[in-house]
GROMACS .gro file of C-alpha atoms in nm:
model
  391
    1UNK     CA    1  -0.775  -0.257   1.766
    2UNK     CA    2  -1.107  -0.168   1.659
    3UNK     CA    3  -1.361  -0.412   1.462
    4UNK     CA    4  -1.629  -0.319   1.300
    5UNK     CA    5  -1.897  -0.583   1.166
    6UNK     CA    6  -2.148  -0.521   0.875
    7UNK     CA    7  -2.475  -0.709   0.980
    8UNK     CA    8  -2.435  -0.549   1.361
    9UNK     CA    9  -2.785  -0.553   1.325
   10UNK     CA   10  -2.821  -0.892   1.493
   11UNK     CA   11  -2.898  -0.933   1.872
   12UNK     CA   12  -2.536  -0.963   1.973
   13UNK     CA   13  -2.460  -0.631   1.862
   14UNK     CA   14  -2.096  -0.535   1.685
   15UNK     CA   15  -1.885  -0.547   1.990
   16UNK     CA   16  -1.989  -0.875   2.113
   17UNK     CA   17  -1.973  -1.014   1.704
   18UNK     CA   18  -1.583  -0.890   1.721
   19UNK     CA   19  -1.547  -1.088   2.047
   20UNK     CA   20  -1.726  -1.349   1.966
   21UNK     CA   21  -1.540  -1.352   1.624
   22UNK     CA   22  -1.196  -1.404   1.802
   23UNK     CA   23  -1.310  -1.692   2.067
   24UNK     CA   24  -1.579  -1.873   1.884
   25UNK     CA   25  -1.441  -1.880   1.505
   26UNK     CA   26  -1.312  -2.225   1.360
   27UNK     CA   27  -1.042  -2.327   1.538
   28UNK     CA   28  -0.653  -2.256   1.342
   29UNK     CA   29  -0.333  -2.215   1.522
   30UNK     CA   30  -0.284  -1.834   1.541
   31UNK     CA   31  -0.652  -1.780   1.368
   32UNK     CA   32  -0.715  -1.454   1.519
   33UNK     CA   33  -0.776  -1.050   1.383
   34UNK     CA   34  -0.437  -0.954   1.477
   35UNK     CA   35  -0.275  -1.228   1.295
   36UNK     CA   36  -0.490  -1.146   1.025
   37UNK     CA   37  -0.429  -0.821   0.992
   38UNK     CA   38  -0.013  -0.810   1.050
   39UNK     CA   39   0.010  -1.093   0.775
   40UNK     CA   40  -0.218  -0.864   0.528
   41UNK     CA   41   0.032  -0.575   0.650
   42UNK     CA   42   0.283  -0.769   0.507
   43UNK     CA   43   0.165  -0.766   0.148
   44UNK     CA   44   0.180  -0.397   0.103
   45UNK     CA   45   0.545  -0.439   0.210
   46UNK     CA   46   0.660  -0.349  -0.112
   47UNK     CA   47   0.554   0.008  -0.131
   48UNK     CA   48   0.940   0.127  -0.097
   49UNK     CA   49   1.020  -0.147  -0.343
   50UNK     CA   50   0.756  -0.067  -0.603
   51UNK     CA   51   0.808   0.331  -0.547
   52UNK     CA   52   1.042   0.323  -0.863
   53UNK     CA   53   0.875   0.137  -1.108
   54UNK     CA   54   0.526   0.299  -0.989
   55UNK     CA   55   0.687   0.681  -1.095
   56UNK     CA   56   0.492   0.602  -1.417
   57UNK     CA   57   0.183   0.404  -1.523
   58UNK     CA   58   0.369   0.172  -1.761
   59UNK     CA   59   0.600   0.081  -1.505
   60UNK     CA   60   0.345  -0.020  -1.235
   61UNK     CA   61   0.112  -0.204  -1.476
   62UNK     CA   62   0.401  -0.384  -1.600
   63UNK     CA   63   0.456  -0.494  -1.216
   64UNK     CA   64   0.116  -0.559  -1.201
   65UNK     CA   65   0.108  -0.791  -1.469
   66UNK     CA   66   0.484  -0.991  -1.391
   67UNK     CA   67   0.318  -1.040  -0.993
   68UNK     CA   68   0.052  -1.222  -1.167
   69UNK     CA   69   0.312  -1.412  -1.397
   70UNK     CA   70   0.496  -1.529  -1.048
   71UNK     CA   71   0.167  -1.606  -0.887
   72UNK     CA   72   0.146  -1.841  -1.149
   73UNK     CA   73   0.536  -1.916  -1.121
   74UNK     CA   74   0.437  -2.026  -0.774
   75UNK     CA   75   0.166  -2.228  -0.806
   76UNK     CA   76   0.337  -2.428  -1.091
   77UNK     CA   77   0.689  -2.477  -0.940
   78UNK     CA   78   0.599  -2.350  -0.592
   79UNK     CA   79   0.670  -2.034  -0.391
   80UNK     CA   80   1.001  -2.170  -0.354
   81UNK     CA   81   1.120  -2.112  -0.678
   82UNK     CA   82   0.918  -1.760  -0.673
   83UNK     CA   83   1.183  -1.709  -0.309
   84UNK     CA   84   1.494  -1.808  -0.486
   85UNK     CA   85   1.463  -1.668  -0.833
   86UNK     CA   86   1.371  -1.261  -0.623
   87UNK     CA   87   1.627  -1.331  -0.355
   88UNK     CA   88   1.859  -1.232  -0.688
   89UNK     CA   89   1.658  -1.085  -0.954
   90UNK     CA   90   1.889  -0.826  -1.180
   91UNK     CA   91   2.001  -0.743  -1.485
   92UNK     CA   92   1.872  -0.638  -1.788
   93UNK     CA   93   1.584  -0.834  -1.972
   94UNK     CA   94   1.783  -1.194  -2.077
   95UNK     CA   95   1.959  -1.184  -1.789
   96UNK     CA   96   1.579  -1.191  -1.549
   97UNK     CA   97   1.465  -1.447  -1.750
   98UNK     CA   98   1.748  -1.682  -1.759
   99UNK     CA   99   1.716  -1.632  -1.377
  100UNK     CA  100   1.357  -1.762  -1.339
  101UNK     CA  101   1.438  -2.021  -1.563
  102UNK     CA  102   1.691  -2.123  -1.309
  103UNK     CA  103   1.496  -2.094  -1.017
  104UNK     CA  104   1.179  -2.326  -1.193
  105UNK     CA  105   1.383  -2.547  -1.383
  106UNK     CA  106   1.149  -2.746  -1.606
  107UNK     CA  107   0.835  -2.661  -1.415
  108UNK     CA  108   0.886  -2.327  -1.546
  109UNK     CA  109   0.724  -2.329  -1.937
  110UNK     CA  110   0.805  -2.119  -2.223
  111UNK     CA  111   0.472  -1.962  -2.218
  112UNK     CA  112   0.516  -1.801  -1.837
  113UNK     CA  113   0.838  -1.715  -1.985
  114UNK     CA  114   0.722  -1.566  -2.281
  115UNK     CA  115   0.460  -1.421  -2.102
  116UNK     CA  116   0.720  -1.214  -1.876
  117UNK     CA  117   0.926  -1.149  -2.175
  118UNK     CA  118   0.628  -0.953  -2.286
  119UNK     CA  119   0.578  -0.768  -1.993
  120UNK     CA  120   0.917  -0.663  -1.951
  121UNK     CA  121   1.006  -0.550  -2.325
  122UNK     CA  122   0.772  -0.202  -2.298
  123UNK     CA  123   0.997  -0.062  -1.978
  124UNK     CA  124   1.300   0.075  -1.914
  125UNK     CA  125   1.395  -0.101  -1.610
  126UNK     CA  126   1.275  -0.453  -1.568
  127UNK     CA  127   1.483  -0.497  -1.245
  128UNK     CA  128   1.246  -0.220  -1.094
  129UNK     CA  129   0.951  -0.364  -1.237
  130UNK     CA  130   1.054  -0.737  -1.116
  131UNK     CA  131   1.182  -0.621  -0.768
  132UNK     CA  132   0.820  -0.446  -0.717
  133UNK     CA  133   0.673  -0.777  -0.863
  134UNK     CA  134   0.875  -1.002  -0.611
  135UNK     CA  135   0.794  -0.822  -0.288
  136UNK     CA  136   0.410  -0.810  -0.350
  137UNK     CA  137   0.383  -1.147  -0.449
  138UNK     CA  138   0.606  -1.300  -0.171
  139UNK     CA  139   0.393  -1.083   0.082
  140UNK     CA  140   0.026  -1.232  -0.085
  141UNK     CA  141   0.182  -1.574  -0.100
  142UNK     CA  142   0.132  -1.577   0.306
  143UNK     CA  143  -0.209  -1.493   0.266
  144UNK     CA  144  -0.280  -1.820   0.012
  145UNK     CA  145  -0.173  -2.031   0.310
  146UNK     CA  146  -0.268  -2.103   0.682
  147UNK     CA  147  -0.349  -1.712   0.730
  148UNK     CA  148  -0.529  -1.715   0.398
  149UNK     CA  149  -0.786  -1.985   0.475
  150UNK     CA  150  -0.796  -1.829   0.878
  151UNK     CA  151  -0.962  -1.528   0.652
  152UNK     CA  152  -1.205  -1.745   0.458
  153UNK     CA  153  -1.292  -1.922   0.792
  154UNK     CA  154  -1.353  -1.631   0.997
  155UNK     CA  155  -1.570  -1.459   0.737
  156UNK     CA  156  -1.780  -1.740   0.667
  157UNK     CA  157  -1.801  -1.801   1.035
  158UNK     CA  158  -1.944  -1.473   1.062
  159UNK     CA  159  -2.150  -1.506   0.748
  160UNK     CA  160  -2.329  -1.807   0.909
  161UNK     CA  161  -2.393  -1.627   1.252
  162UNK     CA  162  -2.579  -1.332   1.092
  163UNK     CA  163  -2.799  -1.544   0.880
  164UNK     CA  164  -2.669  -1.532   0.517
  165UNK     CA  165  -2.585  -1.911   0.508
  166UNK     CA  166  -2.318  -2.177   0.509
  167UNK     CA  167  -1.956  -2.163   0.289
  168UNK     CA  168  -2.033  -2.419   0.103
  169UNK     CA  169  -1.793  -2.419  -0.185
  170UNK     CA  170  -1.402  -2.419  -0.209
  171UNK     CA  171  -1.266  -2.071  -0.247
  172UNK     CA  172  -0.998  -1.969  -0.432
  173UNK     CA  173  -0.685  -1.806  -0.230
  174UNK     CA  174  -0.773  -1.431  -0.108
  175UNK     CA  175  -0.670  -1.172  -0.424
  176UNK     CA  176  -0.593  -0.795  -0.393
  177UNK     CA  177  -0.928  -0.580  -0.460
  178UNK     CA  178  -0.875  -0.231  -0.643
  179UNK     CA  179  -0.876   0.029  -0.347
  180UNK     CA  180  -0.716   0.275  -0.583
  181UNK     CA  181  -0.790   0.675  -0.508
  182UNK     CA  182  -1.077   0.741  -0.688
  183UNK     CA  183  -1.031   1.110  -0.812
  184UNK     CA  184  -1.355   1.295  -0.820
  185UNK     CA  185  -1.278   1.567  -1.001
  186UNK     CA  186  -1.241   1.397  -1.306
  187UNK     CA  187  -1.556   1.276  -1.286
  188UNK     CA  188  -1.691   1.636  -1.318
  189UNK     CA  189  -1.950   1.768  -1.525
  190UNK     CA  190  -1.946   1.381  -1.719
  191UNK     CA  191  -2.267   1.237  -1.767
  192UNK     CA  192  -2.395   0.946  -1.640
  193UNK     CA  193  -2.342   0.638  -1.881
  194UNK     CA  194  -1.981   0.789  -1.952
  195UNK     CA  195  -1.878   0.845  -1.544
  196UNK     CA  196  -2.000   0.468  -1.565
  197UNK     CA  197  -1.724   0.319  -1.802
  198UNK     CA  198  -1.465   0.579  -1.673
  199UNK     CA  199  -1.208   0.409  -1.398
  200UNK     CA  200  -1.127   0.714  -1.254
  201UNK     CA  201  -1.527   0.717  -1.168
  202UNK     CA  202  -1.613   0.371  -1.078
  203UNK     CA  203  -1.337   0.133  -0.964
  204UNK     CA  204  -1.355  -0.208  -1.141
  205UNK     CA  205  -1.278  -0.494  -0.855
  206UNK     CA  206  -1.355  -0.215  -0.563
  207UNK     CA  207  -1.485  -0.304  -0.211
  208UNK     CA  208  -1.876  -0.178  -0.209
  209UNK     CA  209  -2.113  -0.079  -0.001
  210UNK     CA  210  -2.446   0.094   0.032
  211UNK     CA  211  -2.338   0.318   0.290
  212UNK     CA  212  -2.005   0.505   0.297
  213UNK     CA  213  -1.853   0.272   0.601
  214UNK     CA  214  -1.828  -0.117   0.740
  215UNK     CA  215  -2.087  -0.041   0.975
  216UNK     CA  216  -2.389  -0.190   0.909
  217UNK     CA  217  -2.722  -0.044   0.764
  218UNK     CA  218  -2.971  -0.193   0.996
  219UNK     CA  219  -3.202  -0.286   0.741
  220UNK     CA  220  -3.218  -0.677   0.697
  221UNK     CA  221  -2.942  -0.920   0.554
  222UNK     CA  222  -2.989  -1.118   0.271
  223UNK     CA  223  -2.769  -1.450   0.139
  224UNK     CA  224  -2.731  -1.218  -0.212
  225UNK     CA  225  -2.519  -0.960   0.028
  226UNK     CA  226  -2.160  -0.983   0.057
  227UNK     CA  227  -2.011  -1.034   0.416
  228UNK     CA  228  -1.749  -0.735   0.493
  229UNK     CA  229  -1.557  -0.679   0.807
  230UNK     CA  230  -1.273  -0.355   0.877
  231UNK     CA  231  -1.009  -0.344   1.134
  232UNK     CA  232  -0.825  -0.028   1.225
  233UNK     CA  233  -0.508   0.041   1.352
  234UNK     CA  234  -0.257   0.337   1.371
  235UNK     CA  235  -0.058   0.097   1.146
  236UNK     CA  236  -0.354   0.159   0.921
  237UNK     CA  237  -0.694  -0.048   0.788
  238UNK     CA  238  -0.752  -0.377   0.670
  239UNK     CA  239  -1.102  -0.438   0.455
  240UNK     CA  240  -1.208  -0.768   0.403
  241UNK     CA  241  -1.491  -0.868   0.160
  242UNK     CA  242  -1.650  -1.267   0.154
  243UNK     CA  243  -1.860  -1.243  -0.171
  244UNK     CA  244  -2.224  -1.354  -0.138
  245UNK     CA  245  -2.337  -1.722  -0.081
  246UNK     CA  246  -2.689  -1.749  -0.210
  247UNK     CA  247  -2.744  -2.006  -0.507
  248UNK     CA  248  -2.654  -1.850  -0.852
  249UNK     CA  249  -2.384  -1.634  -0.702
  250UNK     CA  250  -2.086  -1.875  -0.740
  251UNK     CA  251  -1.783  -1.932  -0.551
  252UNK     CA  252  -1.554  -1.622  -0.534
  253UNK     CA  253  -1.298  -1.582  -0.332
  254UNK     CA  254  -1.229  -1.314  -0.015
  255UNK     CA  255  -1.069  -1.013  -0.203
  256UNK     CA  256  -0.889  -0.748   0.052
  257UNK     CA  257  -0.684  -0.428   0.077
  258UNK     CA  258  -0.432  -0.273   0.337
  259UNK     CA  259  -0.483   0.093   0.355
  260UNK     CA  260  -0.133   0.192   0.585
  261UNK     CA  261  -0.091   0.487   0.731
  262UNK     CA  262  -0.044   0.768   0.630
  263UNK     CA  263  -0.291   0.740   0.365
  264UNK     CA  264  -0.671   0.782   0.458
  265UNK     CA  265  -0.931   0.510   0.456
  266UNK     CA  266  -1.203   0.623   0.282
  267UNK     CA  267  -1.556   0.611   0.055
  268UNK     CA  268  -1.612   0.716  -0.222
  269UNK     CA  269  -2.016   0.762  -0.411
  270UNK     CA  270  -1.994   0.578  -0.733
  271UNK     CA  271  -2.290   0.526  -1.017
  272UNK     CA  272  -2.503   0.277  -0.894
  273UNK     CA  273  -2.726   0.204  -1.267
  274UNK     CA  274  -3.097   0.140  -1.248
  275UNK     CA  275  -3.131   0.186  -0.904
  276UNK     CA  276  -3.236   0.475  -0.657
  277UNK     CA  277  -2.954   0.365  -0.385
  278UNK     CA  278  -2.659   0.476  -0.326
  279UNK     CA  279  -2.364   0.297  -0.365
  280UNK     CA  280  -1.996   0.335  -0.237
  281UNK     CA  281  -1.610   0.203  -0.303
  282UNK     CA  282  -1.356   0.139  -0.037
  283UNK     CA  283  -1.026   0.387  -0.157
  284UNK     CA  284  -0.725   0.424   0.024
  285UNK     CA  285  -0.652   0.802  -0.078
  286UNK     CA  286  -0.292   0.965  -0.053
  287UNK     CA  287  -0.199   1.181   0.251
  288UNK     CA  288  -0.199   1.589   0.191
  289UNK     CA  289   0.092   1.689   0.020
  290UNK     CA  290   0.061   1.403  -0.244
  291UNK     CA  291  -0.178   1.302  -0.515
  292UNK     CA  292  -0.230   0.994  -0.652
  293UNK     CA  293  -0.010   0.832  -0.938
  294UNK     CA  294  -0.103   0.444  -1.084
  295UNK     CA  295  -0.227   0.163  -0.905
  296UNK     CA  296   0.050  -0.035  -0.784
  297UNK     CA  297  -0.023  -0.434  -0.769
  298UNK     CA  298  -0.140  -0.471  -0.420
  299UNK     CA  299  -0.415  -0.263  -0.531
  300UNK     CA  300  -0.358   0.054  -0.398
  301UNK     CA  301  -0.280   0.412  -0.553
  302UNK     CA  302   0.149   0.478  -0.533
  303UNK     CA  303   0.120   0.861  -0.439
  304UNK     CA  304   0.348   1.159  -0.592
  305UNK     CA  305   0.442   1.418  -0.445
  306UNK     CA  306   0.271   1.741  -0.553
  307UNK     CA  307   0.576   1.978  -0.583
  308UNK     CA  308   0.839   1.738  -0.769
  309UNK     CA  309   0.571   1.453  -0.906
  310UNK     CA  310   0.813   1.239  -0.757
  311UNK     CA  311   0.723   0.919  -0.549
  312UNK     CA  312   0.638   1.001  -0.205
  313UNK     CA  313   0.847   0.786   0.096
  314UNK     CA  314   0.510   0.661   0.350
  315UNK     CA  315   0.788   0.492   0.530
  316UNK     CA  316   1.007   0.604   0.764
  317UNK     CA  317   1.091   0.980   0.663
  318UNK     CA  318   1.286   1.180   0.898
  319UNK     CA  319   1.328   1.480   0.678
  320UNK     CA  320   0.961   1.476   0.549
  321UNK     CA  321   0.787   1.219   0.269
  322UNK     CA  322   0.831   1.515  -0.033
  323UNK     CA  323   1.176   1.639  -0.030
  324UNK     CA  324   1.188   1.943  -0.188
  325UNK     CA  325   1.251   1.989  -0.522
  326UNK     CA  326   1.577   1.991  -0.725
  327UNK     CA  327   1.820   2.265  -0.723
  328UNK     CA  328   1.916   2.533  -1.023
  329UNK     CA  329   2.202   2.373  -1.213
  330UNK     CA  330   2.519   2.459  -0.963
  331UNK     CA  331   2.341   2.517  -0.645
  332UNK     CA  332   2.296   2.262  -0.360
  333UNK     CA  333   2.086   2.172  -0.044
  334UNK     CA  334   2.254   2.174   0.249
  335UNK     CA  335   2.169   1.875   0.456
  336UNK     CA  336   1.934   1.799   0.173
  337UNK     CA  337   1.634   2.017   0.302
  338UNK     CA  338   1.775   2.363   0.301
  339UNK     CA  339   1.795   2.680   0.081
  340UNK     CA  340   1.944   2.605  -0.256
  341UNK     CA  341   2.282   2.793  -0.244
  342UNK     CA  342   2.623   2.824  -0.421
  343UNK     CA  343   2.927   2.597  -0.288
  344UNK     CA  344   3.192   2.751  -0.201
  345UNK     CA  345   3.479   2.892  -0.550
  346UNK     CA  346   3.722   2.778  -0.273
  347UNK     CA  347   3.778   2.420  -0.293
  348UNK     CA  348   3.973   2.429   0.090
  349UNK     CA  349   3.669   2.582   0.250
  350UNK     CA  350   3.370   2.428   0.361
  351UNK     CA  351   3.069   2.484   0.384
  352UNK     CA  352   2.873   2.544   0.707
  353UNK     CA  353   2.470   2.472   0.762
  354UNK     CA  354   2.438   2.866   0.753
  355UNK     CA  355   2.555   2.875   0.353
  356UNK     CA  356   2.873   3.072   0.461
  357UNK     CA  357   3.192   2.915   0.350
  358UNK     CA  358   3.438   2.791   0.615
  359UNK     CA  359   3.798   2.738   0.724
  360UNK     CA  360   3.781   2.373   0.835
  361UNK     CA  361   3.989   2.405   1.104
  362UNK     CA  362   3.682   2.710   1.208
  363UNK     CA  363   3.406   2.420   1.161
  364UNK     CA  364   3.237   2.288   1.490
  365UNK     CA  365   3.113   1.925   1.500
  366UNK     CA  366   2.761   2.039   1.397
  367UNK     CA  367   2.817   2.293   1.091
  368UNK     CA  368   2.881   2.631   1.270
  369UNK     CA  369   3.148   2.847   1.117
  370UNK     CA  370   3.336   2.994   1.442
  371UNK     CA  371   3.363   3.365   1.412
  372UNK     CA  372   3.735   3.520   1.508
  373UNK     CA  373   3.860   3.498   1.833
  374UNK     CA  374   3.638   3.187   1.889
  375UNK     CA  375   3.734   2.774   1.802
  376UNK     CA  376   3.513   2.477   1.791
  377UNK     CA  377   3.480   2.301   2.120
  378UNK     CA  378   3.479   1.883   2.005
  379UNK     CA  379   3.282   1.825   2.314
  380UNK     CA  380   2.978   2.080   2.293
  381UNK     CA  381   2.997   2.130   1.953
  382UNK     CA  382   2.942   2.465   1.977
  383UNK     CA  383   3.218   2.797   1.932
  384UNK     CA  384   3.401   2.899   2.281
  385UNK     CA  385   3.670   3.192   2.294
  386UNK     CA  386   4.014   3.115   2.194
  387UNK     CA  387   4.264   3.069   2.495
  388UNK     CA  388   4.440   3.336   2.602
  389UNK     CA  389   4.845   3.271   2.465
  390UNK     CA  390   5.061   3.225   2.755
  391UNK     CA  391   5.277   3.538   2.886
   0.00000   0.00000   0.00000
């Protein structure tokens, strides 16, 4: 695991801050980086979940919108209710909101309900939308908890060490920042004022910096600067943000992101008005062979494939995370990944990996169609000759 510190400026240097960091911070059963970073693993959980209702922007800002309706769900009749009423969500509209209803009992009103009803109404498949919903929340709920406040302590603990003051207040639970793809090219040949009101240009709710990594600038802290801290895996990065602590800059909460693998941690340049610095935005971009669709509610881009515009599987993928596209109308994919090709007119044959149509009986254990004078051996799988008859 690798930590990286903004504010390595300080004596200690960045390697002894992440050590430090681990021994030294407040002290929390389990209140450590790793346990940090596996439960903000868990809240991107849902990417196979929310690959569905994120095919299309309406879908995945409806699930954007019902995870905040559970959030709220949660904290009025507790995550309990939020567990029970997504163990089952199904059904078509009525039948989802009967279902929280059940779940919350009275604690749930009519204006969260009425709230999700709205939500819900624009798309075609509210299960989709709610099942996306459910597994984001239910991941972020861990983070409002013991793990959530381990955050918040080990931020400000660092915050105090490199001289930019005490945590003072009471924070709100850690939220999702936007660590959408930011896509560049639209941002071409746009001037200025309009690149600056234009989302594709500057992320609203981003993770920022004045140089394009955690690492720190060596110039001076100051209370007004935000505390930041990255950890990097192969399982991918985790960016943390504690908002600034110097008088007049209120009492925000830590906002984060999970970047997993196989999409890229990266910076982005965004405007930075009236001023000659440059500024950057955290963005987990999609892997090559993708490009990025909406921003799904854990605050990261869903990617598409670029050959079928279809979601894109990050998770376990043995045949590759775009399958190819669709066949011609009567031709198939053998195994899925092959050459399109025509099945066999004979319904008795089959078909072996080759395209060639078969005589079952001629069909080894992995697809080959034996040629004459040959049979499939059950035990290699392979063709071997055919026996001699007896004399």
């Amino acid at each position: 695991m690798v930590m990286q510190l903004r504010g390595s400026w300080w004596f200690h240097g960045a390697a002894i801050a992440a050590a430090m960091l681990l021994l030294a911070s407040p002290a929390r059963a389990g209140c450590n980086p790793s346990d940090i970073f596996n439960a903000a693993k868990q809240t991107v959980g849902g990417l196979s979940s929310c690959a569905d209702a994120c095919a299309d922007g309406a879908g995945c800002a409806a699930a954007a919108a019902a995870t905040g309706v559970l959030t709220e769900v949660a904290g009025a009749a507790g995550q309990g209710a939020v567990n029970s009423f997504c163990s089952k969500v199904q059904g078509n509209l009525t039948q989802i909101l009967a279902q929280l209803q059940s779940a919350g009992g009275s604690k749930i009103g009519q204006g969260l309900l009425g709230e999700l009803a709205n939500v819900l109404s624009a798309v075609g498949s509210p299960a989709k939308v709610m099942q996306c919903a459910c597994s984001t929340e239910q991941g972020a709920g861990s983070l409002g908890s013991d793990i959530g406040q381990c955050m918040e302590d080990a931020l400000c603990w660092l915050q105090e060490e490199i001289g930019l003051g005490a945590c003072d207040c009471t924070r709100p639970p850690p939220r999702f920042a936007n660590c959408a793809a930011i896509d560049l090219k639209k941002c071409e040949g746009k001037d200025f004022l309009t690149r600056m009101h234009d989302p594709a240009c500057v992320a609203p709710g981003s993770i920022g910096h004045s140089i394009p990594s955690c690492q720190s600038t060596g110039s001076y802290m100051e209370p007004w600067q935000p505390t930041l801290a990255c950890t990097t895996t192969a399982e991918g990065t985790l960016i943390e943000q504690l908002p600034p602590s110097a008088e007049g800059t209120g009492c925000e909460g830590v906002q984060y992101c999970f970047c997993p693998s196989p999409m890229k941690a990266d910076w982005q340049e965004v405007p930075n008005p009236d001023s000659g610095d440059h500024r950057y935005a955290f963005a987990c971009e999609c892997p090559d062979g993708t490009h990025p669709g909406a921003m799904m509610p854990s605050g990261i881009s869903s990617c598409l494939c670029d050959n079928t515009n279809q979601p894109a599987n990050l998770g376990f993928a043995p045949f590759g995370m775009c399958p190819p596209p669709a066949c011609p109308t009567g031709q198939v994919r053998i195994g899925g990944i092959g050459d399109c090709i025509t099945p066999c007119a004979d319904p008795s044959q089959g078909m072996a990996f080759d395209g060639s149509c078969c005589n079952p009986a001629q069909m080894t254990s992995c697809g080959q169609c034996c040629p004459p004078d040959t049979i499939p051996d059950p035990k290699s799988g392979t063709c071997v000759p055919r026996p001699e008859p007896p004399k």
